[in-house]
CSV table of C-alpha atoms in Angstrom, one decimal:
chain,number,residue,atom,x,y,z
A,29,MET,CA,0.0,0.0,0.0
A,30,LYS,CA,2.8,2.4,0.9
A,31,ARG,CA,4.4,1.5,-2.4
A,32,VAL,CA,1.3,2.4,-4.3
A,33,PHE,CA,1.2,5.7,-2.6
A,34,THR,CA,4.8,6.2,-3.4
A,35,ILE,CA,4.2,5.5,-7.1
A,36,ILE,CA,1.3,7.9,-7.2
A,37,ASP,CA,3.2,10.5,-5.4
A,38,TYR,CA,6.1,10.1,-7.8
A,39,ALA,CA,3.8,10.3,-10.8
A,40,LEU,CA,2.1,13.5,-9.5
A,41,ARG,CA,5.2,15.3,-8.4
A,42,GLU,CA,7.7,14.2,-11.1
A,43,ASN,CA,5.5,14.3,-14.1
A,44,GLY,CA,1.8,15.1,-14.3
A,45,LYS,CA,1.9,14.1,-17.9
A,46,ILE,CA,2.1,10.4,-16.9
A,47,ILE,CA,-1.3,10.5,-15.2
A,48,PHE,CA,-2.8,12.4,-18.1
A,49,PHE,CA,-1.6,9.9,-20.6
A,50,ALA,CA,-2.6,7.0,-18.4
A,51,ALA,CA,-6.2,8.3,-18.4
A,52,ILE,CA,-6.0,8.6,-22.2
A,53,ALA,CA,-4.8,5.0,-22.4
A,54,VAL,CA,-7.6,3.8,-20.2
A,55,LEU,CA,-10.1,5.7,-22.4
A,56,LEU,CA,-8.5,4.2,-25.5
A,57,VAL,CA,-8.9,0.7,-24.2
A,58,ALA,CA,-12.5,1.3,-23.3
A,59,ALA,CA,-13.2,2.8,-26.7
A,60,ILE,CA,-11.6,-0.2,-28.4
A,61,PHE,CA,-13.7,-2.6,-26.3
A,62,LEU,CA,-16.9,-0.6,-27.2
A,63,PHE,CA,-16.1,-0.4,-30.9
A,64,TYR,CA,-15.3,-4.1,-31.1
A,65,PHE,CA,-18.5,-5.3,-29.5
A,66,PHE,CA,-21.0,-2.8,-30.9
A,67,ASP,CA,-21.6,-2.0,-34.5
A,68,PRO,CA,-22.1,1.8,-34.9
A,69,SER,CA,-24.2,1.3,-38.0
A,70,ARG,CA,-26.7,-0.7,-36.0
A,71,VAL,CA,-26.6,0.6,-32.4
A,72,SER,CA,-27.9,4.1,-31.9
A,73,PHE,CA,-26.0,5.4,-28.9
A,74,PHE,CA,-22.9,6.4,-30.8
A,75,PRO,CA,-23.1,10.2,-31.4
A,76,ARG,CA,-23.6,11.4,-34.9
A,77,CYS,CA,-21.2,13.9,-36.4
A,78,PRO,CA,-22.4,17.5,-35.6
A,79,PHE,CA,-21.0,18.8,-38.9
A,80,LEU,CA,-23.1,16.3,-40.8
A,81,THR,CA,-26.1,17.1,-38.7
A,82,VAL,CA,-25.8,20.8,-39.2
A,83,THR,CA,-24.6,21.1,-42.8
A,84,GLY,CA,-25.5,17.8,-44.5
A,85,CYS,CA,-22.0,17.5,-45.8
A,86,GLU,CA,-19.6,14.8,-44.6
A,87,CYS,CA,-16.6,15.9,-42.6
A,88,PRO,CA,-13.2,14.1,-43.0
A,89,GLY,CA,-14.0,12.1,-39.9
A,90,CYS,CA,-17.4,10.9,-40.8
A,91,GLY,CA,-17.7,7.1,-40.9
A,92,SER,CA,-14.6,6.7,-38.8
A,93,GLN,CA,-16.6,4.9,-36.0
A,94,ARG,CA,-17.8,2.3,-38.5
A,95,ALA,CA,-14.3,2.1,-40.0
A,96,ILE,CA,-12.8,1.5,-36.6
A,97,HIS,CA,-15.4,-1.3,-36.0
A,98,ASP,CA,-14.6,-2.9,-39.4
A,99,ALA,CA,-10.8,-2.5,-38.9
A,100,LEU,CA,-11.0,-4.2,-35.4
A,101,HIS,CA,-12.8,-7.1,-37.1
A,102,LEU,CA,-10.0,-7.1,-39.8
A,103,ASP,CA,-12.4,-6.2,-42.6
A,104,PHE,CA,-10.2,-3.6,-44.1
A,105,GLN,CA,-12.2,-3.3,-47.4
A,106,ALA,CA,-15.3,-2.2,-45.6
A,107,ALA,CA,-13.2,0.1,-43.4
A,108,PHE,CA,-11.7,1.7,-46.4
A,109,LYS,CA,-15.1,2.2,-47.9
A,110,HIS,CA,-16.5,3.9,-44.7
A,111,ASN,CA,-13.5,6.2,-44.1
A,112,ALA,CA,-10.2,5.9,-45.9
A,113,LEU,CA,-8.3,8.4,-43.8
A,114,ILE,CA,-8.6,6.9,-40.4
A,115,LEU,CA,-6.6,3.8,-41.4
A,116,PHE,CA,-3.6,5.9,-42.2
A,117,LEU,CA,-4.0,8.6,-39.6
A,118,ALA,CA,-4.6,6.4,-36.6
A,119,PRO,CA,-1.0,5.1,-36.6
A,120,TYR,CA,0.2,8.6,-37.4
A,121,VAL,CA,-1.6,10.0,-34.3
A,122,LEU,CA,-0.3,7.1,-32.2
A,123,LEU,CA,3.2,7.9,-33.3
A,124,GLY,CA,2.6,11.5,-32.3
A,125,VAL,CA,1.5,10.5,-28.9
A,126,PHE,CA,4.5,8.3,-28.5
A,127,LEU,CA,6.9,11.1,-29.5
A,128,GLN,CA,5.1,13.5,-27.2
A,129,LEU,CA,5.7,11.1,-24.3
A,130,PHE,CA,9.2,9.8,-25.0
A,131,ASN,CA,11.0,12.4,-27.0
A,132,ALA,CA,12.0,14.5,-24.0
A,133,GLY,CA,15.7,14.1,-24.5
A,134,GLY,CA,15.5,14.4,-28.2
A,135,ARG,CA,16.2,10.7,-28.6
A,136,PHE,CA,13.8,10.3,-31.5
A,137,GLN,CA,14.5,13.6,-33.1
A,138,LYS,CA,15.2,12.1,-36.5
A,139,ILE,CA,11.8,10.3,-36.6
A,140,GLU,CA,10.1,13.5,-35.4
A,141,ASN,CA,11.8,15.6,-38.1
A,142,ILE,CA,10.7,13.1,-40.8
A,143,PHE,CA,7.1,12.6,-39.7
A,144,PHE,CA,6.2,15.9,-38.0
A,145,GLY,CA,8.4,18.3,-39.9
A,146,LYS,CA,7.3,21.0,-42.3
A,147,ARG,CA,6.8,18.8,-45.4
A,148,ALA,CA,5.1,15.9,-43.7
A,149,ALA,CA,2.7,18.2,-41.9
A,150,LEU,CA,1.8,20.0,-45.2
A,151,VAL,CA,1.2,16.6,-46.9
A,152,VAL,CA,-1.0,15.4,-44.1
A,153,VAL,CA,-3.0,18.6,-43.9
A,154,SER,CA,-3.5,18.9,-47.6
A,155,ALA,CA,-4.5,15.2,-47.8
A,156,ILE,CA,-7.2,15.7,-45.1
A,157,ILE,CA,-8.6,18.8,-46.8
A,158,LEU,CA,-8.6,17.2,-50.3
A,159,TYR,CA,-10.3,14.1,-48.8
A,160,TRP,CA,-12.9,16.4,-47.2
A,161,ILE,CA,-13.6,18.2,-50.5
A,162,GLY,CA,-13.5,15.0,-52.6
A,163,ARG,CA,-15.9,12.9,-50.6
A,164,ASN,CA,-18.5,15.6,-50.8
A,165,VAL,CA,-18.0,16.3,-54.5
A,166,PHE,CA,-17.8,12.7,-55.8
B,16,MET,CA,6.9,19.1,-30.2
B,17,GLY,CA,7.5,17.0,-27.1
B,18,ASN,CA,10.5,18.9,-25.9
B,19,TYR,CA,8.6,21.5,-24.1
B,20,GLY,CA,5.2,21.4,-22.4
B,21,GLY,CA,4.3,25.1,-22.9
B,22,ASN,CA,4.9,27.1,-26.0
B,23,VAL,CA,7.4,29.6,-24.5
B,24,PHE,CA,11.0,29.4,-25.3
B,25,ALA,CA,12.7,30.2,-22.0
B,26,VAL,CA,15.5,27.7,-22.3
B,27,LYS,CA,18.0,28.3,-25.1
B,28,ASP,CA,19.9,25.7,-27.0
B,29,ASP,CA,23.5,26.5,-26.1
B,30,ALA,CA,25.2,25.1,-29.2
B,31,LYS,CA,23.3,27.1,-31.8
B,32,GLN,CA,21.7,29.9,-29.7
B,33,LYS,CA,18.3,28.7,-31.1
B,34,PRO,CA,15.2,28.6,-28.9
B,35,ILE,CA,13.6,25.2,-28.5
B,36,ARG,CA,11.0,24.5,-31.1
B,37,PRO,CA,7.5,24.9,-29.7
B,38,SER,CA,5.0,22.0,-29.7
B,39,ASN,CA,3.2,22.2,-33.0
B,40,TRP,CA,-0.1,20.5,-31.9
B,41,LEU,CA,-0.4,18.7,-35.2
B,42,TRP,CA,-1.7,15.3,-34.0
B,43,GLN,CA,-4.1,16.9,-31.6
B,44,ALA,CA,-5.5,18.9,-34.4
B,45,ILE,CA,-5.8,15.8,-36.6
B,46,VAL,CA,-7.7,14.0,-33.7
B,47,LEU,CA,-10.0,17.0,-33.4
B,48,SER,CA,-10.8,17.1,-37.2
B,49,LEU,CA,-11.5,13.4,-37.2
B,50,CYS,CA,-13.6,13.5,-34.0
B,51,CYS,CA,-16.2,15.6,-35.6
B,52,MET,CA,-15.0,19.2,-35.1
B,53,PRO,CA,-13.5,19.5,-38.6
B,54,VAL,CA,-13.7,23.3,-38.9
B,55,PHE,CA,-11.7,23.9,-35.7
B,56,GLY,CA,-9.5,21.0,-36.5
B,57,VAL,CA,-8.5,22.3,-40.0
B,58,ILE,CA,-7.9,25.8,-38.7
B,59,ALA,CA,-5.7,24.4,-35.9
B,60,MET,CA,-3.9,22.2,-38.5
B,61,ILE,CA,-3.1,25.2,-40.6
B,62,PHE,CA,-1.5,27.0,-37.6
B,63,ALA,CA,0.3,23.8,-36.7
B,64,VAL,CA,1.9,23.7,-40.1
B,65,GLN,CA,2.9,27.3,-39.8
B,66,VAL,CA,4.7,26.6,-36.5
B,67,ASN,CA,7.4,24.4,-38.2
B,68,SER,CA,7.7,26.5,-41.3
B,69,LYS,CA,8.1,29.7,-39.4
B,70,TYR,CA,10.6,28.1,-37.1
B,71,ASP,CA,12.7,26.8,-40.0
B,72,LEU,CA,12.7,30.3,-41.5
B,73,GLY,CA,14.0,31.7,-38.2
B,74,ASP,CA,10.8,33.5,-37.2
B,75,TYR,CA,10.8,32.2,-33.6
B,76,GLU,CA,8.2,34.6,-32.2
B,77,GLY,CA,5.9,33.9,-35.1
B,78,ALA,CA,6.3,30.2,-34.5
B,79,VAL,CA,5.3,30.6,-30.8
B,80,ARG,CA,2.3,32.8,-31.8
B,81,ALA,CA,1.1,30.2,-34.3
B,82,ALA,CA,1.6,27.4,-31.7
B,83,ASN,CA,-0.5,29.4,-29.2
B,84,LEU,CA,-3.3,29.9,-31.8
B,85,ALA,CA,-3.2,26.2,-32.7
B,86,ARG,CA,-3.5,25.3,-29.0
B,87,MET,CA,-6.4,27.7,-28.6
B,88,PHE,CA,-8.3,26.3,-31.5
B,89,VAL,CA,-7.6,22.7,-30.4
B,90,ILE,CA,-8.8,23.4,-26.8
B,91,VAL,CA,-11.9,25.3,-27.9
B,92,GLY,CA,-12.9,22.6,-30.4
B,93,LEU,CA,-12.3,19.8,-27.9
B,94,ALA,CA,-14.4,21.5,-25.3
B,95,LEU,CA,-17.2,22.0,-27.8
B,96,GLY,CA,-16.9,18.4,-28.9
B,97,ILE,CA,-17.0,17.1,-25.4
B,98,ILE,CA,-20.1,19.3,-24.6
B,99,TYR,CA,-21.7,17.9,-27.8
B,100,VAL,CA,-21.1,14.3,-26.9
B,101,PHE,CA,-22.4,14.7,-23.4
B,102,PHE,CA,-25.4,16.5,-24.8
B,103,ILE,CA,-26.1,13.6,-27.2
B,104,ILE,CA,-25.7,11.0,-24.5
B,105,PHE,CA,-27.9,12.9,-22.1
B,106,SER,CA,-30.6,13.5,-24.7
B,107,THR,CA,-30.7,9.9,-25.8
B,108,LEU,CA,-30.9,8.8,-22.2
B,109,MET,CA,-33.7,11.3,-21.5
B,110,GLY,CA,-35.4,10.5,-24.8
B,111,GLY,CA,-35.5,6.8,-23.9
B,112,LEU,CA,-36.9,7.6,-20.4
B,113,ILE,CA,-39.6,9.8,-22.0
B,114,GLU,CA,-40.5,7.1,-24.5
B,115,VAL,CA,-40.8,4.6,-21.7
B,116,ILE,CA,-43.1,7.0,-19.7
B,117,GLU,CA,-45.2,7.7,-22.8
B,118,ALA,CA,-45.6,4.0,-23.5
B,119,LEU,CA,-46.6,3.5,-19.9
B,120,VAL,CA,-49.2,6.3,-20.2
B,121,ARG,CA,-50.5,5.0,-23.5
B,122,ASN,CA,-50.9,1.5,-22.3
B,123,GLU,CA,-52.3,2.6,-18.9
B,124,GLU,CA,-55.5,0.6,-19.2
B,125,GLY,CA,-53.5,-2.5,-20.4
B,126,ILE,CA,-51.1,-2.3,-17.5
B,127,TYR,CA,-53.6,-1.6,-14.7
B,128,ASP,CA,-56.0,-4.3,-15.8
B,129,TYR,CA,-57.0,-5.6,-12.5
């Protein structure tokens, strides 16, 4: 028990970031559990996209819940049909979280410069905007 | 990003006399634009791209300004998204409750059929 308190104390004092990211990890596991066992196209309690509700146009993230469900069931074709972006951007975002956590000493600076540098960021942002326009036009 | 929690460059890199690059908030903006706040997410992403390009050009103050703007848009969008999700969950729960009560009222004679 004393040890647990020591760990919590250490986490709070040394680095509040750890608690924050632990909470995010717990939420992530819960979300994976939820998205694995419930199909968002059948169950109604998943929230609908506010942008789609307001404007009637699809945002770049629309369909990502169904896509995550399909991807967790290893049905990548259906996932690609529902939302093509999330398949590529989910690993990218996880890489970003990893770098945010563990790049304190600049250990992974090369990786960060490649994937989060000027050019990569431009590519990602323009891909998202083009996908947003394209899925509403075609 | 990652090197520094806030976006202020108080600590200087001794070797090159360059301030540390501020966090560019790119992945947070991407999460935001995929989690149903695309307007705020895209604006934040544009500022996030500006952080690195301004830093590479040597405009350190501009980079910090862009990082602060990106952070502001991410936080505002995230707050709005969280409010929206809670509103949806609450309204579905309340709607279900109201439906149950309405069904009870409609079938009153059927239920209390002593």
